Amino acid sequence: MGKIYPGYDQEQEAQRENSSPAVAAKPLDPRGRVSLVIPARNEELCITEVIEKSLPFCDEIVVVDGHSVDRTVEIAESFGVRVVKDNKRGKGDAIRVGAMAVSHEIVVFMDADGSHDPADIPRLTEPILAGRADLVVGSRATGGSDELHGDIDKLFRMVGCDIILIGINMRWKQNLTESQNGFRAIRTEAIRSLNLKENITTIEQEMMMKCLKRGYRVTEVPSHEYSRKYGKSSIKLHKVWFRYIYSFIKYLI
């Protein structure tokens, strides 16, 4: 079974949140190696396809298991990929655990539900390898999404994302079109310096805001978001919307 890796909140403070801006890192070797982290919980129906399609585009896959009760771990281990367990605190916890577990200088995060296309991984990592960026987010605004339109919940989700994005752009004088998509690439040394705290999907906006606050270079590339192939999302917007607003205000200052 997968090894349990502690999250950042169980480590000593790596750096203070208000530390001086980060110094731009040197370009990586264009042959730089890429680790892929896939947080997964009860995704036995999708995990085979996600791993198979990802293998050609990365040098290491780490599946962070959220203590699944189905065959997710068994299937992942059958591919010979690393499986580690999170601390039962949510996707944000899984991302911290995955960042600690990887071996290579670039880490890509991708959902386990089939909503992201692994063929976009080289597009995400290219700006980092070229020395132009430290964090690259897959933009659904420019790549399209099957999940942002069609009902009231999706409308509220889209409006909320845009409000937060506008605040981020105004605060740090950016022109970004996406802040929430979990499909992203980042320098491993950068994410390990951020002292991320959020335990749910709010970690995505926290990651971007802390990168901008510390002077890391943030950019985006088009990436299409597909509807999940099996099951339904476990995110209930009416239960977590306040956390998005709270964390946005907290990290904006």
XYZ file of C-alpha atoms in Angstrom:
253
model
C 0.000 0.000 0.000
C 1.066 3.590 -0.513
C 3.325 5.351 1.935
C 1.861 8.238 3.929
C 3.695 11.511 3.360
C 3.047 14.382 5.803
C 1.785 17.677 4.392
C 3.538 21.001 4.811
C 1.455 21.837 7.844
C 3.267 19.049 9.666
C 6.662 20.439 8.729
C 8.416 23.445 10.219
C 7.617 26.723 8.490
C 9.761 26.700 5.343
C 9.517 30.424 4.778
C 7.403 33.283 6.059
C 4.527 34.284 3.786
C 5.695 37.879 3.657
C 9.278 37.094 2.780
C 11.073 39.068 0.100
C 10.226 38.313 -3.553
C 11.742 35.198 -5.050
C 14.800 35.530 -7.241
C 14.070 34.331 -10.775
C 15.595 30.920 -11.251
C 17.869 30.042 -14.133
C 16.407 28.167 -17.134
C 16.216 24.446 -16.629
C 17.930 21.903 -18.819
C 15.576 21.488 -21.837
C 15.817 17.776 -21.151
C 14.577 18.435 -17.619
C 12.547 15.669 -16.097
C 8.877 15.940 -15.213
C 6.931 14.392 -12.347
C 3.159 14.054 -12.631
C 1.010 14.087 -9.490
C -2.517 12.688 -9.705
C -4.665 13.125 -6.581
C -7.248 10.332 -6.640
C -10.008 9.035 -4.402
C -12.285 6.230 -5.562
C -11.423 6.710 -9.236
C -11.123 3.049 -10.274
C -13.195 3.645 -13.404
C -10.921 6.416 -14.716
C -7.453 5.835 -13.307
C -6.383 3.253 -15.899
C -7.020 5.558 -18.825
C -5.508 8.573 -17.071
C -2.262 6.756 -16.266
C -1.970 5.057 -19.681
C -2.387 8.363 -21.525
C 0.040 10.168 -19.212
C 2.967 7.752 -19.379
C 4.431 9.112 -22.670
C 4.548 12.681 -21.344
C 6.309 12.424 -17.985
C 9.239 10.716 -16.289
C 7.477 9.837 -13.047
C 3.883 9.435 -11.914
C 2.865 9.778 -8.283
C -0.734 8.905 -7.447
C -1.780 10.491 -4.157
C -4.538 8.268 -2.847
C -7.220 9.800 -0.678
C -7.753 6.527 1.199
C -9.912 5.009 -1.542
C -12.249 2.130 -0.744
C -12.338 0.853 -4.318
C -9.562 -0.538 -6.568
C -7.850 2.800 -7.287
C -4.625 1.884 -5.469
C -4.507 -1.649 -6.865
C -4.910 -0.421 -10.436
C -2.341 2.361 -10.048
C 0.232 0.006 -8.536
C -0.296 -2.434 -11.422
C 1.319 0.192 -13.688
C 4.374 0.382 -11.447
C 3.750 4.029 -10.520
C 4.347 5.344 -7.023
C 1.322 5.493 -4.748
C 1.388 7.595 -1.583
C -1.436 8.423 0.776
C -2.639 11.821 1.868
C -3.689 12.792 5.389
C -7.474 12.685 4.786
C -7.824 16.466 4.606
C -8.828 17.055 0.995
C -7.305 17.878 -2.377
C -5.101 20.642 -0.995
C -3.528 18.162 1.379
C -3.018 15.736 -1.529
C -1.214 18.426 -3.524
C 1.138 19.203 -0.640
C 1.853 15.510 -0.155
C 2.491 15.036 -3.876
C 4.852 18.016 -3.996
C 6.905 16.471 -1.214
C 6.961 13.026 -2.836
C 8.173 13.872 -6.366
C 11.736 13.373 -7.578
C 12.119 15.803 -10.507
C 12.494 19.562 -10.961
C 9.090 20.135 -12.564
C 5.836 18.853 -11.137
C 2.556 18.737 -13.046
C -0.759 18.357 -11.238
C -3.649 16.671 -13.029
C -7.050 15.431 -11.870
C -7.884 11.731 -11.915
C -11.361 12.095 -13.399
C -10.358 12.335 -17.076
C -11.170 16.051 -17.368
C -7.621 16.937 -18.488
C -5.746 15.833 -21.589
C -2.288 14.457 -20.728
C -1.129 15.434 -24.228
C -1.148 19.035 -22.918
C 1.624 18.273 -20.411
C 4.458 19.320 -22.789
C 2.616 22.574 -23.459
C 2.423 23.254 -19.729
C 6.074 22.468 -19.030
C 7.639 24.231 -22.048
C 7.607 27.782 -20.573
C 9.319 26.477 -17.424
C 11.924 24.524 -19.361
C 12.581 27.611 -21.485
C 13.131 29.743 -18.373
C 10.120 31.985 -18.999
C 7.919 30.886 -16.101
C 7.840 29.230 -12.703
C 4.110 28.388 -12.655
C 2.037 27.594 -15.747
C -1.723 27.139 -15.497
C -3.930 25.462 -18.094
C -6.447 28.122 -19.113
C -10.023 27.015 -19.696
C -10.896 30.533 -20.839
C -8.689 30.121 -23.905
C -8.925 26.320 -24.234
C -12.607 25.849 -23.513
C -14.548 23.908 -20.890
C -17.395 21.396 -20.806
C -17.942 22.120 -17.096
C -18.508 25.882 -16.836
C -21.851 26.291 -18.606
C -25.324 24.791 -18.560
C -26.920 25.249 -15.134
C -27.177 27.610 -12.180
C -24.373 25.998 -10.173
C -21.994 26.269 -13.119
C -22.985 29.894 -13.642
C -22.206 30.743 -10.009
C -18.944 28.838 -10.284
C -17.926 30.777 -13.408
C -18.897 34.168 -11.956
C -17.056 33.427 -8.713
C -13.932 32.368 -10.607
C -14.019 35.582 -12.637
C -14.405 37.811 -9.576
C -11.399 36.191 -7.897
C -9.402 36.367 -11.132
C -10.123 40.080 -11.556
C -8.913 40.699 -8.011
C -5.691 38.777 -8.667
C -5.058 40.643 -11.927
C -5.648 44.026 -10.322
C -3.554 43.271 -7.241
C -0.496 42.029 -9.146
C -1.017 43.842 -12.482
C -1.452 40.646 -14.460
C -3.533 39.787 -17.524
C -4.352 36.170 -16.701
C -7.541 34.412 -17.767
C -7.454 31.476 -15.304
C -6.698 31.020 -11.611
C -8.631 27.929 -10.511
C -7.792 25.113 -12.925
C -5.966 22.286 -11.157
C -4.130 21.290 -14.342
C -0.832 23.141 -13.946
C 2.946 22.834 -13.897
C 5.317 24.427 -11.407
C 8.972 24.251 -10.468
C 9.276 21.788 -7.628
C 11.541 24.115 -5.667
C 8.944 26.871 -6.037
C 5.964 24.933 -4.712
C 8.006 23.607 -1.818
C 8.834 27.182 -0.807
C 5.238 28.415 -0.677
C 4.141 26.881 2.634
C 0.695 26.117 1.226
C -2.094 25.818 3.797
C -5.437 25.229 2.072
C -6.896 21.736 2.392
C -9.496 21.899 -0.391
C -9.483 23.120 -3.990
C -8.842 26.669 -2.784
C -5.191 25.614 -2.841
C -5.130 26.468 -6.554
C -5.782 30.172 -6.015
C -3.522 30.144 -2.945
C -0.684 28.701 -5.031
C -1.057 31.366 -7.715
C -1.368 34.255 -5.278
C 1.631 33.202 -3.210
C 3.707 32.753 -6.377
C 2.846 36.277 -7.510
C 3.457 37.693 -4.036
C 6.935 36.140 -3.956
C 7.899 37.319 -7.420
C 7.652 33.994 -9.227
C 6.712 34.242 -12.888
C 3.180 33.030 -13.647
C 1.790 32.370 -17.098
C -0.830 30.185 -18.758
C -1.449 28.096 -21.866
C -4.746 26.981 -23.449
C -6.099 23.683 -22.125
C -9.546 22.203 -22.627
C -11.503 20.899 -19.634
C -13.620 17.843 -20.434
C -16.598 16.522 -18.517
C -15.609 13.786 -16.083
C -16.345 10.404 -17.638
C -17.670 8.629 -14.557
C -19.434 9.662 -11.396
C -20.032 13.185 -10.153
C -17.823 15.837 -8.637
C -17.634 15.715 -4.849
C -17.367 19.512 -4.651
C -20.561 21.121 -3.311
C -20.315 24.814 -4.121
C -22.923 25.857 -1.540
C -20.759 24.277 1.170
C -17.381 25.760 0.216
C -18.010 29.103 -1.496
C -17.229 31.037 1.686
C -13.798 29.381 1.896
C -12.937 30.682 -1.583
C -13.821 34.239 -0.515
C -12.028 33.942 2.820
C -8.811 32.531 1.359
C -8.890 35.047 -1.502
C -9.013 37.961 0.955
C -6.449 36.305 3.248
C -3.791 35.849 0.559
C -4.566 39.065 -1.312
C -3.054 41.217 1.419
